[in-house]
Amino acid sequence: MIRFFWWLFGYVEFVFENGFAEGFINDCYNKRLGIKHLDRVDNALVGEASAKNYKRLHTIALKNGGKVKIIKKHGPVFLFLFWILFVLEWK
């Protein structure tokens, strides 16, 4: 049921690269960002965050010397935004 609500409001899979991983995790925890399924892959961290919290990850990543990139977007929020930005603009 919780997974359905995450999908409904939108979430992203992201990668944190080239930074201090422990500091990034601690700062995300201290700011109470709901990051799920956080794993270490090679020299990067891969996880999931809500669309709302993803914007806040950039400042934390820069503070710890790294970058955050989106791997995949999930949820109808992103389909709706795509429709508004591209389909309505072409008419």
PDB file of N, CA, C and O in Angstrom, residues 5-65:
ATOM      1  N   PHE A   5       1.285   4.565  -2.861  1.00  0.00           N
ATOM      2  CA  PHE A   5       1.283   5.999  -2.612  1.00  0.00           C
ATOM      3  C   PHE A   5       2.567   6.656  -3.115  1.00  0.00           C
ATOM      4  O   PHE A   5       2.539   7.772  -3.616  1.00  0.00           O
ATOM      5  N   TRP A   6       3.689   5.961  -2.973  1.00  0.00           N
ATOM      6  CA  TRP A   6       4.936   6.483  -3.522  1.00  0.00           C
ATOM      7  C   TRP A   6       4.793   6.648  -5.029  1.00  0.00           C
ATOM      8  O   TRP A   6       5.217   7.648  -5.594  1.00  0.00           O
ATOM      9  N   TRP A   7       4.229   5.652  -5.698  1.00  0.00           N
ATOM     10  CA  TRP A   7       4.053   5.717  -7.146  1.00  0.00           C
ATOM     11  C   TRP A   7       3.075   6.840  -7.513  1.00  0.00           C
ATOM     12  O   TRP A   7       3.302   7.575  -8.463  1.00  0.00           O
ATOM     13  N   LEU A   8       1.995   6.969  -6.750  1.00  0.00           N
ATOM     14  CA  LEU A   8       0.964   7.960  -7.038  1.00  0.00           C
ATOM     15  C   LEU A   8       1.518   9.383  -6.981  1.00  0.00           C
ATOM     16  O   LEU A   8       1.221  10.220  -7.845  1.00  0.00           O
ATOM     17  N   PHE A   9       2.336   9.688  -5.987  1.00  0.00           N
ATOM     18  CA  PHE A   9       2.887  11.032  -5.837  1.00  0.00           C
ATOM     19  C   PHE A   9       4.208  11.212  -6.571  1.00  0.00           C
ATOM     20  O   PHE A   9       4.744  12.310  -6.612  1.00  0.00           O
ATOM     21  N   GLY A  10       4.760  10.167  -7.123  1.00  0.00           N
ATOM     22  CA  GLY A  10       5.972  10.232  -7.915  1.00  0.00           C
ATOM     23  C   GLY A  10       7.237  10.039  -7.096  1.00  0.00           C
ATOM     24  O   GLY A  10       7.378  10.614  -6.025  1.00  0.00           O
ATOM     25  N   TYR A  11       8.133   9.212  -7.620  1.00  0.00           N
ATOM     26  CA  TYR A  11       9.444   9.041  -7.003  1.00  0.00           C
ATOM     27  C   TYR A  11      10.475   8.784  -8.093  1.00  0.00           C
ATOM     28  O   TYR A  11      10.126   8.460  -9.233  1.00  0.00           O
ATOM     29  N   VAL A  12      11.716   8.989  -7.758  1.00  0.00           N
ATOM     30  CA  VAL A  12      12.800   8.816  -8.719  1.00  0.00           C
ATOM     31  C   VAL A  12      13.857   7.874  -8.160  1.00  0.00           C
ATOM     32  O   VAL A  12      14.058   7.796  -6.955  1.00  0.00           O
ATOM     33  N   GLU A  13      14.491   7.157  -9.062  1.00  0.00           N
ATOM     34  CA  GLU A  13      15.685   6.393  -8.720  1.00  0.00           C
ATOM     35  C   GLU A  13      16.865   7.298  -9.066  1.00  0.00           C
ATOM     36  O   GLU A  13      16.915   7.880 -10.152  1.00  0.00           O
ATOM     37  N   PHE A  14      17.803   7.429  -8.153  1.00  0.00           N
ATOM     38  CA  PHE A  14      18.914   8.357  -8.357  1.00  0.00           C
ATOM     39  C   PHE A  14      20.244   7.699  -8.063  1.00  0.00           C
ATOM     40  O   PHE A  14      20.325   6.645  -7.442  1.00  0.00           O
ATOM     41  N   VAL A  15      21.305   8.363  -8.530  1.00  0.00           N
ATOM     42  CA  VAL A  15      22.685   7.947  -8.277  1.00  0.00           C
ATOM     43  C   VAL A  15      23.436   9.129  -7.691  1.00  0.00           C
ATOM     44  O   VAL A  15      23.350  10.248  -8.204  1.00  0.00           O
ATOM     45  N   PHE A  16      24.160   8.888  -6.611  1.00  0.00           N
ATOM     46  CA  PHE A  16      25.070   9.878  -6.028  1.00  0.00           C
ATOM     47  C   PHE A  16      26.487   9.427  -6.340  1.00  0.00           C
ATOM     48  O   PHE A  16      26.891   8.319  -5.976  1.00  0.00           O
ATOM     49  N   GLU A  17      27.250  10.289  -7.038  1.00  0.00           N
ATOM     50  CA  GLU A  17      28.596   9.924  -7.470  1.00  0.00           C
ATOM     51  C   GLU A  17      29.625  10.967  -7.038  1.00  0.00           C
ATOM     52  O   GLU A  17      29.288  12.131  -6.846  1.00  0.00           O
ATOM     53  N   ASN A  18      30.863  10.514  -6.947  1.00  0.00           N
ATOM     54  CA  ASN A  18      32.033  11.382  -6.766  1.00  0.00           C
ATOM     55  C   ASN A  18      32.007  12.228  -5.504  1.00  0.00           C
ATOM     56  O   ASN A  18      32.442  13.365  -5.514  1.00  0.00           O
ATOM     57  N   GLY A  19      31.523  11.699  -4.425  1.00  0.00           N
ATOM     58  CA  GLY A  19      31.506  12.484  -3.200  1.00  0.00           C
ATOM     59  C   GLY A  19      31.703  11.626  -1.974  1.00  0.00           C
ATOM     60  O   GLY A  19      31.980  10.425  -2.052  1.00  0.00           O
ATOM     61  N   PHE A  20      31.547  12.245  -0.835  1.00  0.00           N
ATOM     62  CA  PHE A  20      31.700  11.602   0.456  1.00  0.00           C
ATOM     63  C   PHE A  20      30.376  10.946   0.837  1.00  0.00           C
ATOM     64  O   PHE A  20      29.430  11.617   1.255  1.00  0.00           O
ATOM     65  N   ALA A  21      30.294   9.624   0.669  1.00  0.00           N
ATOM     66  CA  ALA A  21      29.038   8.888   0.817  1.00  0.00           C
ATOM     67  C   ALA A  21      28.493   8.942   2.244  1.00  0.00           C
ATOM     68  O   ALA A  21      27.282   9.116   2.445  1.00  0.00           O
ATOM     69  N   GLU A  22      29.368   8.799   3.216  1.00  0.00           N
ATOM     70  CA  GLU A  22      28.895   8.787   4.609  1.00  0.00           C
ATOM     71  C   GLU A  22      28.281  10.134   5.007  1.00  0.00           C
ATOM     72  O   GLU A  22      27.238  10.190   5.664  1.00  0.00           O
ATOM     73  N   GLY A  23      28.909  11.207   4.578  1.00  0.00           N
ATOM     74  CA  GLY A  23      28.360  12.536   4.856  1.00  0.00           C
ATOM     75  C   GLY A  23      27.023  12.755   4.164  1.00  0.00           C
ATOM     76  O   GLY A  23      26.111  13.362   4.733  1.00  0.00           O
ATOM     77  N   PHE A  24      26.899  12.257   2.943  1.00  0.00           N
ATOM     78  CA  PHE A  24      25.641  12.372   2.197  1.00  0.00           C
ATOM     79  C   PHE A  24      24.511  11.638   2.920  1.00  0.00           C
ATOM     80  O   PHE A  24      23.424  12.175   3.108  1.00  0.00           O
ATOM     81  N   ILE A  25      24.791  10.424   3.370  1.00  0.00           N
ATOM     82  CA  ILE A  25      23.778   9.634   4.086  1.00  0.00           C
ATOM     83  C   ILE A  25      23.394  10.321   5.394  1.00  0.00           C
ATOM     84  O   ILE A  25      22.207  10.422   5.728  1.00  0.00           O
ATOM     85  N   ASN A  26      24.379  10.788   6.141  1.00  0.00           N
ATOM     86  CA  ASN A  26      24.094  11.455   7.417  1.00  0.00           C
ATOM     87  C   ASN A  26      23.281  12.732   7.230  1.00  0.00           C
ATOM     88  O   ASN A  26      22.339  12.991   7.989  1.00  0.00           O
ATOM     89  N   ASP A  27      23.622  13.529   6.232  1.00  0.00           N
ATOM     90  CA  ASP A  27      22.869  14.762   5.981  1.00  0.00           C
ATOM     91  C   ASP A  27      21.435  14.470   5.548  1.00  0.00           C
ATOM     92  O   ASP A  27      20.509  15.179   5.944  1.00  0.00           O
ATOM     93  N   CYS A  28      21.246  13.436   4.743  1.00  0.00           N
ATOM     94  CA  CYS A  28      19.885  13.055   4.337  1.00  0.00           C
ATOM     95  C   CYS A  28      19.067  12.595   5.542  1.00  0.00           C
ATOM     96  O   CYS A  28      17.886  12.919   5.667  1.00  0.00           O
ATOM     97  N   TYR A  29      19.706  11.863   6.438  1.00  0.00           N
ATOM     98  CA  TYR A  29      19.015  11.411   7.641  1.00  0.00           C
ATOM     99  C   TYR A  29      18.670  12.589   8.556  1.00  0.00           C
ATOM    100  O   TYR A  29      17.554  12.679   9.081  1.00  0.00           O
ATOM    101  N   ASN A  30      19.612  13.514   8.734  1.00  0.00           N
ATOM    102  CA  ASN A  30      19.387  14.666   9.608  1.00  0.00           C
ATOM    103  C   ASN A  30      18.295  15.586   9.080  1.00  0.00           C
ATOM    104  O   ASN A  30      17.573  16.199   9.858  1.00  0.00           O
ATOM    105  N   LYS A  31      18.167  15.687   7.748  1.00  0.00           N
ATOM    106  CA  LYS A  31      17.120  16.526   7.160  1.00  0.00           C
ATOM    107  C   LYS A  31      15.818  15.754   6.947  1.00  0.00           C
ATOM    108  O   LYS A  31      14.873  16.278   6.369  1.00  0.00           O
ATOM    109  N   ARG A  32      15.796  14.505   7.409  1.00  0.00           N
ATOM    110  CA  ARG A  32      14.609  13.641   7.363  1.00  0.00           C
ATOM    111  C   ARG A  32      14.054  13.452   5.954  1.00  0.00           C
ATOM    112  O   ARG A  32      12.855  13.527   5.721  1.00  0.00           O
ATOM    113  N   LEU A  33      14.962  13.210   5.011  1.00  0.00           N
ATOM    114  CA  LEU A  33      14.537  12.892   3.654  1.00  0.00           C
ATOM    115  C   LEU A  33      14.273  11.397   3.588  1.00  0.00           C
ATOM    116  O   LEU A  33      15.100  10.597   4.018  1.00  0.00           O
ATOM    117  N   GLY A  34      13.159  11.025   3.051  1.00  0.00           N
ATOM    118  CA  GLY A  34      12.783   9.607   2.988  1.00  0.00           C
ATOM    119  C   GLY A  34      13.456   8.906   1.826  1.00  0.00           C
ATOM    120  O   GLY A  34      12.880   8.769   0.750  1.00  0.00           O
ATOM    121  N   ILE A  35      14.672   8.450   2.033  1.00  0.00           N
ATOM    122  CA  ILE A  35      15.395   7.736   0.982  1.00  0.00           C
ATOM    123  C   ILE A  35      15.252   6.249   1.239  1.00  0.00           C
ATOM    124  O   ILE A  35      15.493   5.772   2.351  1.00  0.00           O
ATOM    125  N   LYS A  36      14.864   5.530   0.195  1.00  0.00           N
ATOM    126  CA  LYS A  36      14.657   4.087   0.323  1.00  0.00           C
ATOM    127  C   LYS A  36      15.615   3.330  -0.583  1.00  0.00           C
ATOM    128  O   LYS A  36      16.107   3.865  -1.567  1.00  0.00           O
ATOM    129  N   HIS A  37      15.839   2.081  -0.229  1.00  0.00           N
ATOM    130  CA  HIS A  37      16.633   1.148  -1.036  1.00  0.00           C
ATOM    131  C   HIS A  37      17.993   1.729  -1.409  1.00  0.00           C
ATOM    132  O   HIS A  37      18.411   1.689  -2.561  1.00  0.00           O
ATOM    133  N   LEU A  38      18.685   2.270  -0.441  1.00  0.00           N
ATOM    134  CA  LEU A  38      19.990   2.870  -0.667  1.00  0.00           C
ATOM    135  C   LEU A  38      21.044   1.765  -0.672  1.00  0.00           C
ATOM    136  O   LEU A  38      21.201   1.030   0.303  1.00  0.00           O
ATOM    137  N   ASP A  39      21.750   1.637  -1.796  1.00  0.00           N
ATOM    138  CA  ASP A  39      22.778   0.603  -1.965  1.00  0.00           C
ATOM    139  C   ASP A  39      24.031   1.234  -2.546  1.00  0.00           C
ATOM    140  O   ASP A  39      23.980   2.236  -3.236  1.00  0.00           O
ATOM    141  N   ARG A  40      25.156   0.584  -2.264  1.00  0.00           N
ATOM    142  CA  ARG A  40      26.418   1.024  -2.841  1.00  0.00           C
ATOM    143  C   ARG A  40      26.724   0.159  -4.055  1.00  0.00           C
ATOM    144  O   ARG A  40      26.754  -1.067  -3.962  1.00  0.00           O
ATOM    145  N   VAL A  41      26.929   0.805  -5.199  1.00  0.00           N
ATOM    146  CA  VAL A  41      27.275   0.112  -6.440  1.00  0.00           C
ATOM    147  C   VAL A  41      28.549   0.747  -6.963  1.00  0.00           C
ATOM    148  O   VAL A  41      28.561   1.928  -7.317  1.00  0.00           O
ATOM    149  N   ASP A  42      29.623  -0.028  -7.016  1.00  0.00           N
ATOM    150  CA  ASP A  42      30.942   0.473  -7.394  1.00  0.00           C
ATOM    151  C   ASP A  42      31.317   1.667  -6.506  1.00  0.00           C
ATOM    152  O   ASP A  42      31.425   1.525  -5.319  1.00  0.00           O
ATOM    153  N   ASN A  43      31.502   2.838  -7.077  1.00  0.00           N
ATOM    154  CA  ASN A  43      31.854   4.027  -6.293  1.00  0.00           C
ATOM    155  C   ASN A  43      30.684   4.993  -6.177  1.00  0.00           C
ATOM    156  O   ASN A  43      30.872   6.196  -6.045  1.00  0.00           O
ATOM    157  N   ALA A  44      29.468   4.479  -6.235  1.00  0.00           N
ATOM    158  CA  ALA A  44      28.294   5.345  -6.215  1.00  0.00           C
ATOM    159  C   ALA A  44      27.240   4.771  -5.270  1.00  0.00           C
ATOM    160  O   ALA A  44      27.259   3.598  -4.926  1.00  0.00           O
ATOM    161  N   LEU A  45      26.324   5.643  -4.857  1.00  0.00           N
ATOM    162  CA  LEU A  45      25.162   5.229  -4.074  1.00  0.00           C
ATOM    163  C   LEU A  45      23.937   5.298  -4.972  1.00  0.00           C
ATOM    164  O   LEU A  45      23.739   6.284  -5.675  1.00  0.00           O
ATOM    165  N   VAL A  46      23.123   4.260  -4.932  1.00  0.00           N
ATOM    166  CA  VAL A  46      21.886   4.215  -5.715  1.00  0.00           C
ATOM    167  C   VAL A  46      20.734   4.109  -4.732  1.00  0.00           C
ATOM    168  O   VAL A  46      20.785   3.324  -3.788  1.00  0.00           O
ATOM    169  N   GLY A  47      19.691   4.916  -4.938  1.00  0.00           N
ATOM    170  CA  GLY A  47      18.545   4.898  -4.034  1.00  0.00           C
ATOM    171  C   GLY A  47      17.309   5.467  -4.680  1.00  0.00           C
ATOM    172  O   GLY A  47      17.302   5.816  -5.863  1.00  0.00           O
ATOM    173  N   GLU A  48      16.238   5.552  -3.888  1.00  0.00           N
ATOM    174  CA  GLU A  48      14.970   6.095  -4.343  1.00  0.00           C
ATOM    175  C   GLU A  48      14.545   7.215  -3.394  1.00  0.00           C
ATOM    176  O   GLU A  48      14.697   7.096  -2.181  1.00  0.00           O
ATOM    177  N   ALA A  49      14.002   8.285  -3.971  1.00  0.00           N
ATOM    178  CA  ALA A  49      13.507   9.415  -3.184  1.00  0.00           C
ATOM    179  C   ALA A  49      12.242   9.938  -3.833  1.00  0.00           C
ATOM    180  O   ALA A  49      12.042   9.785  -5.038  1.00  0.00           O
ATOM    181  N   SER A  50      11.390  10.559  -3.030  1.00  0.00           N
ATOM    182  CA  SER A  50      10.180  11.151  -3.593  1.00  0.00           C
ATOM    183  C   SER A  50      10.571  12.312  -4.502  1.00  0.00           C
ATOM    184  O   SER A  50      11.650  12.888  -4.375  1.00  0.00           O
ATOM    185  N   ALA A  51       9.686  12.637  -5.421  1.00  0.00           N
ATOM    186  CA  ALA A  51       9.960  13.726  -6.360  1.00  0.00           C
ATOM    187  C   ALA A  51      10.176  15.037  -5.615  1.00  0.00           C
ATOM    188  O   ALA A  51      11.011  15.852  -5.993  1.00  0.00           O
ATOM    189  N   LYS A  52       9.441  15.221  -4.539  1.00  0.00           N
ATOM    190  CA  LYS A  52       9.561  16.445  -3.745  1.00  0.00           C
ATOM    191  C   LYS A  52      10.941  16.541  -3.077  1.00  0.00           C
ATOM    192  O   LYS A  52      11.563  17.595  -3.061  1.00  0.00           O
ATOM    193  N   ASN A  53      11.416  15.441  -2.539  1.00  0.00           N
ATOM    194  CA  ASN A  53      12.697  15.442  -1.831  1.00  0.00           C
ATOM    195  C   ASN A  53      13.901  15.419  -2.760  1.00  0.00           C
ATOM    196  O   ASN A  53      15.015  15.733  -2.333  1.00  0.00           O
ATOM    197  N   TYR A  54      13.689  15.033  -4.014  1.00  0.00           N
ATOM    198  CA  TYR A  54      14.817  14.949  -4.941  1.00  0.00           C
ATOM    199  C   TYR A  54      15.492  16.311  -5.125  1.00  0.00           C
ATOM    200  O   TYR A  54      16.715  16.393  -5.210  1.00  0.00           O
ATOM    201  N   LYS A  55      14.715  17.374  -5.160  1.00  0.00           N
ATOM    202  CA  LYS A  55      15.292  18.715  -5.322  1.00  0.00           C
ATOM    203  C   LYS A  55      16.239  19.052  -4.180  1.00  0.00           C
ATOM    204  O   LYS A  55      17.251  19.717  -4.377  1.00  0.00           O
ATOM    205  N   ARG A  56      15.913  18.607  -2.990  1.00  0.00           N
ATOM    206  CA  ARG A  56      16.737  18.907  -1.820  1.00  0.00           C
ATOM    207  C   ARG A  56      18.029  18.101  -1.807  1.00  0.00           C
ATOM    208  O   ARG A  56      18.990  18.476  -1.121  1.00  0.00           O
ATOM    209  N   LEU A  57      18.071  17.006  -2.555  1.00  0.00           N
ATOM    210  CA  LEU A  57      19.278  16.175  -2.589  1.00  0.00           C
ATOM    211  C   LEU A  57      20.450  16.885  -3.258  1.00  0.00           C
ATOM    212  O   LEU A  57      21.599  16.612  -2.945  1.00  0.00           O
ATOM    213  N   HIS A  58      20.179  17.792  -4.192  1.00  0.00           N
ATOM    214  CA  HIS A  58      21.253  18.462  -4.916  1.00  0.00           C
ATOM    215  C   HIS A  58      22.138  19.294  -3.988  1.00  0.00           C
ATOM    216  O   HIS A  58      23.358  19.256  -4.105  1.00  0.00           O
ATOM    217  N   THR A  59      21.526  20.043  -3.088  1.00  0.00           N
ATOM    218  CA  THR A  59      22.336  20.863  -2.183  1.00  0.00           C
ATOM    219  C   THR A  59      23.155  19.998  -1.231  1.00  0.00           C
ATOM    220  O   THR A  59      24.299  20.323  -0.924  1.00  0.00           O
ATOM    221  N   ILE A  60      22.566  18.896  -0.795  1.00  0.00           N
ATOM    222  CA  ILE A  60      23.298  17.976   0.083  1.00  0.00           C
ATOM    223  C   ILE A  60      24.456  17.334  -0.669  1.00  0.00           C
ATOM    224  O   ILE A  60      25.561  17.187  -0.135  1.00  0.00           O
ATOM    225  N   ALA A  61      24.220  16.963  -1.929  1.00  0.00           N
ATOM    226  CA  ALA A  61      25.275  16.340  -2.731  1.00  0.00           C
ATOM    227  C   ALA A  61      26.431  17.307  -2.972  1.00  0.00           C
ATOM    228  O   ALA A  61      27.603  16.931  -2.847  1.00  0.00           O
ATOM    229  N   LEU A  62      26.123  18.547  -3.299  1.00  0.00           N
ATOM    230  CA  LEU A  62      27.179  19.537  -3.520  1.00  0.00           C
ATOM    231  C   LEU A  62      27.971  19.801  -2.246  1.00  0.00           C
ATOM    232  O   LEU A  62      29.193  19.990  -2.292  1.00  0.00           O
ATOM    233  N   LYS A  63      27.287  19.807  -1.121  1.00  0.00           N
ATOM    234  CA  LYS A  63      27.955  20.013   0.162  1.00  0.00           C
ATOM    235  C   LYS A  63      28.970  18.906   0.436  1.00  0.00           C
ATOM    236  O   LYS A  63      30.020  19.147   1.047  1.00  0.00           O
ATOM    237  N   ASN A  64      28.668  17.683  -0.036  1.00  0.00           N
ATOM    238  CA  ASN A  64      29.548  16.536   0.200  1.00  0.00           C
ATOM    239  C   ASN A  64      30.427  16.207  -1.002  1.00  0.00           C
ATOM    240  O   ASN A  64      31.019  15.129  -1.061  1.00  0.00           O
ATOM    241  N   GLY A  65      30.519  17.118  -1.951  1.00  0.00           N
ATOM    242  CA  GLY A  65      31.462  16.976  -3.052  1.00  0.00           C
ATOM    243  C   GLY A  65      31.040  16.039  -4.158  1.00  0.00           C
ATOM    244  O   GLY A  65      31.898  15.521  -4.874  1.00  0.00           O
TER     245      GLY A  65
END
